[in-house]
Tab-separated table of C-alpha atoms in Angstrom:
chain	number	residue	atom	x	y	z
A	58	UNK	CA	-25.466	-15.818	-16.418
A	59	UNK	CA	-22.886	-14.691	-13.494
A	60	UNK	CA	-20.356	-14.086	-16.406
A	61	UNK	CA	-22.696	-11.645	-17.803
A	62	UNK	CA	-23.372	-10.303	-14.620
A	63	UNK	CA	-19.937	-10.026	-14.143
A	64	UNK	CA	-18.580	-7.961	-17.426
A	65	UNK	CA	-21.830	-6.060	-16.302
A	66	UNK	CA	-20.552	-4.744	-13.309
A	67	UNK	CA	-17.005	-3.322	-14.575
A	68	UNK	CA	-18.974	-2.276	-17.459
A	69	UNK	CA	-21.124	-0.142	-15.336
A	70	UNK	CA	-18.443	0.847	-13.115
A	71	UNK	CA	-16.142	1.993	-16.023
A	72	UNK	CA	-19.092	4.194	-17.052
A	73	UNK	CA	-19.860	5.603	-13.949
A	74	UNK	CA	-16.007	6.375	-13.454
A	75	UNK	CA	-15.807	8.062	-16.426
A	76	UNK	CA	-19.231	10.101	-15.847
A	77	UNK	CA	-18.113	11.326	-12.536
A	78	UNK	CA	-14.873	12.781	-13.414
A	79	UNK	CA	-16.225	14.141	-16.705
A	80	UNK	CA	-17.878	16.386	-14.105
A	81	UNK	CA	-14.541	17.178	-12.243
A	82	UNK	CA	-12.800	18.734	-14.926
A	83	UNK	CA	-13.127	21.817	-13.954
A	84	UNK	CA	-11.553	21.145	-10.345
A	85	UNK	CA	-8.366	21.619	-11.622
A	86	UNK	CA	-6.286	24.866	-10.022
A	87	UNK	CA	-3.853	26.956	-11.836
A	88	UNK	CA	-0.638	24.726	-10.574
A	89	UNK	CA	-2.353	21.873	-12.397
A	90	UNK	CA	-3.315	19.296	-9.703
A	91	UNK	CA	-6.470	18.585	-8.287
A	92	UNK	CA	-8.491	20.348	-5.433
A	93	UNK	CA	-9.501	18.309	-2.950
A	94	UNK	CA	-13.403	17.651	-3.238
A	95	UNK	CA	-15.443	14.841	-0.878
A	96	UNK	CA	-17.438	14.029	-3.908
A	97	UNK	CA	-14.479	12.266	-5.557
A	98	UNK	CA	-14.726	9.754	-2.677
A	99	UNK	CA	-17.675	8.608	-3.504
A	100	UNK	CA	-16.745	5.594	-5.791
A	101	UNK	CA	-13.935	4.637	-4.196
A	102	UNK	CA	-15.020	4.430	-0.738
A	103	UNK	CA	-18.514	2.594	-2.226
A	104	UNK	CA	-15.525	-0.093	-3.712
A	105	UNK	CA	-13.635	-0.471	-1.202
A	106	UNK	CA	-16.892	-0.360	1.287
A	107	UNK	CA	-18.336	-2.993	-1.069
A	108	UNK	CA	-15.185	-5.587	-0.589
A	109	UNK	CA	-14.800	-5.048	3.301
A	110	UNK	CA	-19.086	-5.309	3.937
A	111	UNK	CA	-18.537	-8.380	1.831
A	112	UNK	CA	-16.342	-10.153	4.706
A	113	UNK	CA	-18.683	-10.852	6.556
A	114	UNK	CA	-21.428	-10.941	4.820
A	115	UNK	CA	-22.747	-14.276	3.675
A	116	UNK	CA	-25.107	-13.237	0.709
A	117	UNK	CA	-21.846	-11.632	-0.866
A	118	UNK	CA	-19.777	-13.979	0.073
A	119	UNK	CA	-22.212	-16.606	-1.836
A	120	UNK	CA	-21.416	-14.048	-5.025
A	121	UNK	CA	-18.244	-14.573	-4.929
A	122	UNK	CA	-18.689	-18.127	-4.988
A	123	UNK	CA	-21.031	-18.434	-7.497
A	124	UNK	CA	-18.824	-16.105	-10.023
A	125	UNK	CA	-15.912	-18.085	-8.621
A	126	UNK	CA	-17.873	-21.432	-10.160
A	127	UNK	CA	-18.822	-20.083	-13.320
A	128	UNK	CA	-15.588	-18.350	-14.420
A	129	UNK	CA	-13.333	-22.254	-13.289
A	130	UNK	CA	-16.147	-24.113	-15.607
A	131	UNK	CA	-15.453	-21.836	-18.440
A	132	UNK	CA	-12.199	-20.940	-18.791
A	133	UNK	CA	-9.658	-23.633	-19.429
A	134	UNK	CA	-6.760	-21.950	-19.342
A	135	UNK	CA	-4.938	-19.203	-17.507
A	136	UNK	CA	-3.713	-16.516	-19.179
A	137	UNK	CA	-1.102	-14.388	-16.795
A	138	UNK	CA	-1.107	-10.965	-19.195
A	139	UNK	CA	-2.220	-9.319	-15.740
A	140	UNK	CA	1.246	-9.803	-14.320
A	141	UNK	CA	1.843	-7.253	-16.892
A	142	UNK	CA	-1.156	-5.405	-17.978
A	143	UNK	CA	-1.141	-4.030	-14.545
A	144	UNK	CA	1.435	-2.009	-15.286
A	145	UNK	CA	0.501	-0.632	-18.356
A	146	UNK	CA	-2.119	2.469	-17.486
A	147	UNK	CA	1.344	4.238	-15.612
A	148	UNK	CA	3.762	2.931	-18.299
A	149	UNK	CA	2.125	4.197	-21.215
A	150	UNK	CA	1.662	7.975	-19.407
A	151	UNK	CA	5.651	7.801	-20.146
A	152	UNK	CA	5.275	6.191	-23.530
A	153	UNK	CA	2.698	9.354	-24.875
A	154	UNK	CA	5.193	12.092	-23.316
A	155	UNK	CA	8.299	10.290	-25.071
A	156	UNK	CA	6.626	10.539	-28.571
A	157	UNK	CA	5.554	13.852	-28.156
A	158	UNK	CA	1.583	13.828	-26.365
A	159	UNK	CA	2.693	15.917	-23.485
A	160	UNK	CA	0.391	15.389	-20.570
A	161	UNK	CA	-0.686	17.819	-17.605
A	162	UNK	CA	2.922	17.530	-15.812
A	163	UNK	CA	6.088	17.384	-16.599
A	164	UNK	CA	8.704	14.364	-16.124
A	165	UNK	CA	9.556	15.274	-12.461
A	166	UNK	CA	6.174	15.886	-11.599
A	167	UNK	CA	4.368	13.102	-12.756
A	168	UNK	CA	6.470	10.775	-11.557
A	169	UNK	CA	6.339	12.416	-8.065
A	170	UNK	CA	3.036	11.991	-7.826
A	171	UNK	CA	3.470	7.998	-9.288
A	172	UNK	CA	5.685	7.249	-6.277
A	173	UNK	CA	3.527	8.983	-3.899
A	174	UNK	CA	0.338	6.837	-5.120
A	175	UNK	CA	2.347	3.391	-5.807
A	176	UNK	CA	3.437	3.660	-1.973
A	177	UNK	CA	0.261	4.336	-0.363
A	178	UNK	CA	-0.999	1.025	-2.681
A	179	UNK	CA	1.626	-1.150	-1.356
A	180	UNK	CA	0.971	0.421	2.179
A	181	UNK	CA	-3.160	-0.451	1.943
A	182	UNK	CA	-2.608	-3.693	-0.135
A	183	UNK	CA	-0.123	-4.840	2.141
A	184	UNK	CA	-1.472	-4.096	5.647
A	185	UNK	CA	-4.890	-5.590	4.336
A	186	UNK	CA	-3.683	-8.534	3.343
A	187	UNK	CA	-1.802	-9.266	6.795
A	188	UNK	CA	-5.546	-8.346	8.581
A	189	UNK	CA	-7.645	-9.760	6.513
A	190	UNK	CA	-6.275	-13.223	5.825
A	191	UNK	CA	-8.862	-14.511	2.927
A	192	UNK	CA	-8.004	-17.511	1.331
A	193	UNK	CA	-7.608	-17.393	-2.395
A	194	UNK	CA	-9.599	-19.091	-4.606
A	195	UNK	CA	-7.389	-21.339	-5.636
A	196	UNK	CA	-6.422	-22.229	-2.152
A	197	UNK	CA	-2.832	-21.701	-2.651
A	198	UNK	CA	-2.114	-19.012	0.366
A	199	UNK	CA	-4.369	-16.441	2.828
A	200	UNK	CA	-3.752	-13.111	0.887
A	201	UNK	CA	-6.282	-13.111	-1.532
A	202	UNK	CA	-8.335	-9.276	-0.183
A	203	UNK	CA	-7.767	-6.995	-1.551
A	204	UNK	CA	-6.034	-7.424	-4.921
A	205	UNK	CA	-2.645	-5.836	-5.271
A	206	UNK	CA	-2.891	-6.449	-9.555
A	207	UNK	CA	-6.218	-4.564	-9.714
A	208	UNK	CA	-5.046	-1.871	-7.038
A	209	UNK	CA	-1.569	-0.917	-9.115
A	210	UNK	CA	-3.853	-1.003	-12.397
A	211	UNK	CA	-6.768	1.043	-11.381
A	212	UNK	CA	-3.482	3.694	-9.894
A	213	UNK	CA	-2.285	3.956	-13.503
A	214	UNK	CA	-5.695	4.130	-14.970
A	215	UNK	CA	-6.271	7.039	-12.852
A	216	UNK	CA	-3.118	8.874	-12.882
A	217	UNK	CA	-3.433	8.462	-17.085
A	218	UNK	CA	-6.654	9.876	-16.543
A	219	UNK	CA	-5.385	12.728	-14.340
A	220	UNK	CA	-2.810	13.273	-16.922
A	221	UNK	CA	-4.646	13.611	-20.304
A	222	UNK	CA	-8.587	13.834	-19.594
A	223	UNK	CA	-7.708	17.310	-21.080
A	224	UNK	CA	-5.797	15.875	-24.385
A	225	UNK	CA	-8.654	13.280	-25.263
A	226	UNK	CA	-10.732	11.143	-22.521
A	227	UNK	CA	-10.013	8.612	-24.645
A	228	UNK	CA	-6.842	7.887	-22.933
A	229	UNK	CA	-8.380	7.704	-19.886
A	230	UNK	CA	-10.815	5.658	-20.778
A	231	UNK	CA	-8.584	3.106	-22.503
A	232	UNK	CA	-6.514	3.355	-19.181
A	233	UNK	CA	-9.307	2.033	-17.243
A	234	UNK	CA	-10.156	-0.580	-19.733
A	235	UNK	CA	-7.286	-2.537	-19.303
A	236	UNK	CA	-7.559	-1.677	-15.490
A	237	UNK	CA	-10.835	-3.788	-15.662
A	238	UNK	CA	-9.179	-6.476	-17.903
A	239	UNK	CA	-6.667	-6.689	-15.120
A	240	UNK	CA	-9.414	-7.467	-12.436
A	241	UNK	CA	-11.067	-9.981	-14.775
A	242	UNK	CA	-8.273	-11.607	-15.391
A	243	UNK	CA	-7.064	-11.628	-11.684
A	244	UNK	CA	-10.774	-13.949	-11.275
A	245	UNK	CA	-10.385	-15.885	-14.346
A	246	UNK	CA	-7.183	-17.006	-12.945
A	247	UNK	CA	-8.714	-18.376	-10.147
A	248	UNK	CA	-6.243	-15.743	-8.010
A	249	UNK	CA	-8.730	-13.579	-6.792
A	250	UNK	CA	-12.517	-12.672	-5.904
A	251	UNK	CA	-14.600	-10.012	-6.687
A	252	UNK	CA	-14.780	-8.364	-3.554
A	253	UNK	CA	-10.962	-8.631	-3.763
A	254	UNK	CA	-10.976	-6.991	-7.095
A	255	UNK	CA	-13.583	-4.278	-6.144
A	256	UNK	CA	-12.172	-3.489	-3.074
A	257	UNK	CA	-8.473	-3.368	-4.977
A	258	UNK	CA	-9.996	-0.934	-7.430
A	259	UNK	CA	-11.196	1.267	-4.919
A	260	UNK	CA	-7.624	1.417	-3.574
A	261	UNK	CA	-6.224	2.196	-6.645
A	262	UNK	CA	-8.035	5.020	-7.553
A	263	UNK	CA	-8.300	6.468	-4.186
A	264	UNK	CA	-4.419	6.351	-3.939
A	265	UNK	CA	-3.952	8.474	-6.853
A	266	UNK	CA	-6.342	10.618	-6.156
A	267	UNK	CA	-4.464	11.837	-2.916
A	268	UNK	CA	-1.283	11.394	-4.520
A	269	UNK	CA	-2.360	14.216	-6.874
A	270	UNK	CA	-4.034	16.602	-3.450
A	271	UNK	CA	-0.792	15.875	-1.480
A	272	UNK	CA	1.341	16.878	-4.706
A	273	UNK	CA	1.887	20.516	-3.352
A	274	UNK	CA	3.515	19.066	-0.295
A	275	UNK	CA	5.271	16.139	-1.240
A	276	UNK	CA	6.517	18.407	-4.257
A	277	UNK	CA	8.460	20.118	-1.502
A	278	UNK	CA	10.851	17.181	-0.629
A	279	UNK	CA	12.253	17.123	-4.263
A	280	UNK	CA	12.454	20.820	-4.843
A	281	UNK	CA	15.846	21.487	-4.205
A	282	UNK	CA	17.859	24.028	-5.949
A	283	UNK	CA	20.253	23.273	-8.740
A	284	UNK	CA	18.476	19.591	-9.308
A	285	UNK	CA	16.480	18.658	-12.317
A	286	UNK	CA	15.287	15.299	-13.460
A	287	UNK	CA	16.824	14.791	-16.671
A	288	UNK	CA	15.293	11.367	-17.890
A	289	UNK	CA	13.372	8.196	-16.134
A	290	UNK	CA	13.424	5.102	-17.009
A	291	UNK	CA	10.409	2.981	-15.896
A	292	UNK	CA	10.855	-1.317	-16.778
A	293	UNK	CA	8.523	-4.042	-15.793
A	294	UNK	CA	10.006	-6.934	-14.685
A	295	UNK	CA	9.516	-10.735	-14.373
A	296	UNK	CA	11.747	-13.759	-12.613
A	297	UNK	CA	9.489	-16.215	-13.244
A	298	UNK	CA	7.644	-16.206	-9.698
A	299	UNK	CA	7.411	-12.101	-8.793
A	300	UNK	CA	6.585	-8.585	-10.944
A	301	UNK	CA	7.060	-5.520	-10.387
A	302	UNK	CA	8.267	-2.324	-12.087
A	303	UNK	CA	11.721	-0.449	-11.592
A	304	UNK	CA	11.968	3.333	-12.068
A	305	UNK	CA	15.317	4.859	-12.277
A	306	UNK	CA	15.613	8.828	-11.842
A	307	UNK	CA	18.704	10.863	-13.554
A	308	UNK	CA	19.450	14.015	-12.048
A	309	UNK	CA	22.112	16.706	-12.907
């Protein structure tokens, strides 16, 4: 029952993610990046307001629990594709322009706005973590809210989404797919709880989001005269205890 519950609630939050911006389309100004609008708030503060109400709050708490229960009966084995998957919203924004499926911005642009988002989720994940202190699941460390996976996955989902809701919003919604098979997985790995997952959603998407207002400005610091991006390379990488992704910039 909690496992249903559970694929319920990214189920319903997928479709309410991809309602509400279905409704934003036409926020978009003519230097193709996204006009600030409060309303866009609204799902990722209710995330990220679910995860933080949910540290101290004992009926949530119990939630978490219970789901926590249910998903270490069931599964008997862990699967680590999220060390990877989380990368693969952001990755595959690069993969479409490569072969041709040009998105809203170009190569310099895009990956502007990337950096600008990826930042502000290591800044939020980061600093949380150090406050917070919640004990993982598996009882392994104290740096279990919110979840950096889910926040870096639900940042790619959303910048794919950014970048080709006008192409098909099929991209975006396979983007934020295999954001929520990130989160699951993060739980069914007995790394993370919900509220962790939630609240690292909520991050995500609210990164991007004002990685794509602050564009104009942060646009400034790389528009120097005489300097163009001429490829990027961006690899995923794995030493057998950390991940991460590299991104290498050439410019003439």
């Amino acid at each position: 029952m909690i496992l249903k519950k559970l694929f319920s609630f990214f189920f319903l939050t997928l479709v309410c993610l991809v309602n509400a911006q279905e409704t934003k389309q036409k926020d978009t100004i003519t230097d193709k990046n996204l006009k600030f609008n409060y309303k866009q708030l609204i799902i990722p503060a209710g995330l990220i307001g679910y995860g933080i109400i949910a540290l101290d709050n004992h009926e949530l708490l119990g939630i978490n629990t219970q789901i926590r229960t249910e998903v270490y009966e069931h599964i008997d084995e862990k699967v680590s594709i999220d060390d990877f998957s989380q990368y693969a919203p952001a990755a595959t924004v690069y993969i479409l322009n490569n072969v041709g499926v040009d998105g809203k911005n170009d190569l310099k642009d895009r990956s502007i706005i990337l950096g600008t988002s990826y930042l502000m989720v290591a800044a939020t994940v980061t600093g949380l973590k150090h406050i917070t202190k919640v004990e993982r699941p598996d009882a392994s460390s104290f740096n279990s809210f919110p979840s950096g996976h889910t926040a870096t996955a639900f940042a790619g989902a959303e910048f794919m989404w950014q970048e080709y809701k006008d192409v098909s919003v099929w991209y975006g919604i396979s983007g934020y797919l295999v954001a929520s098979g990130t989160g699951m997985y993060r739980m069914f790995n007995n790394r993370h709880w919900l509220t962790d997952v939630a609240a690292g959603a909520g991050i995500g998407i609210l990164s991007t989001k004002v990685a794509y207002w602050l564009f104009p400005y942060t646009n400034k610091l790389f528009s120097k005269k005489n300097k163009n991006v001429e490829s990027v390379g961006i690899l995923p990488f794995y030493n057998g205890k950390q991940t991460g992704i590299g991104m290498a910039l050439k410019i003439n």
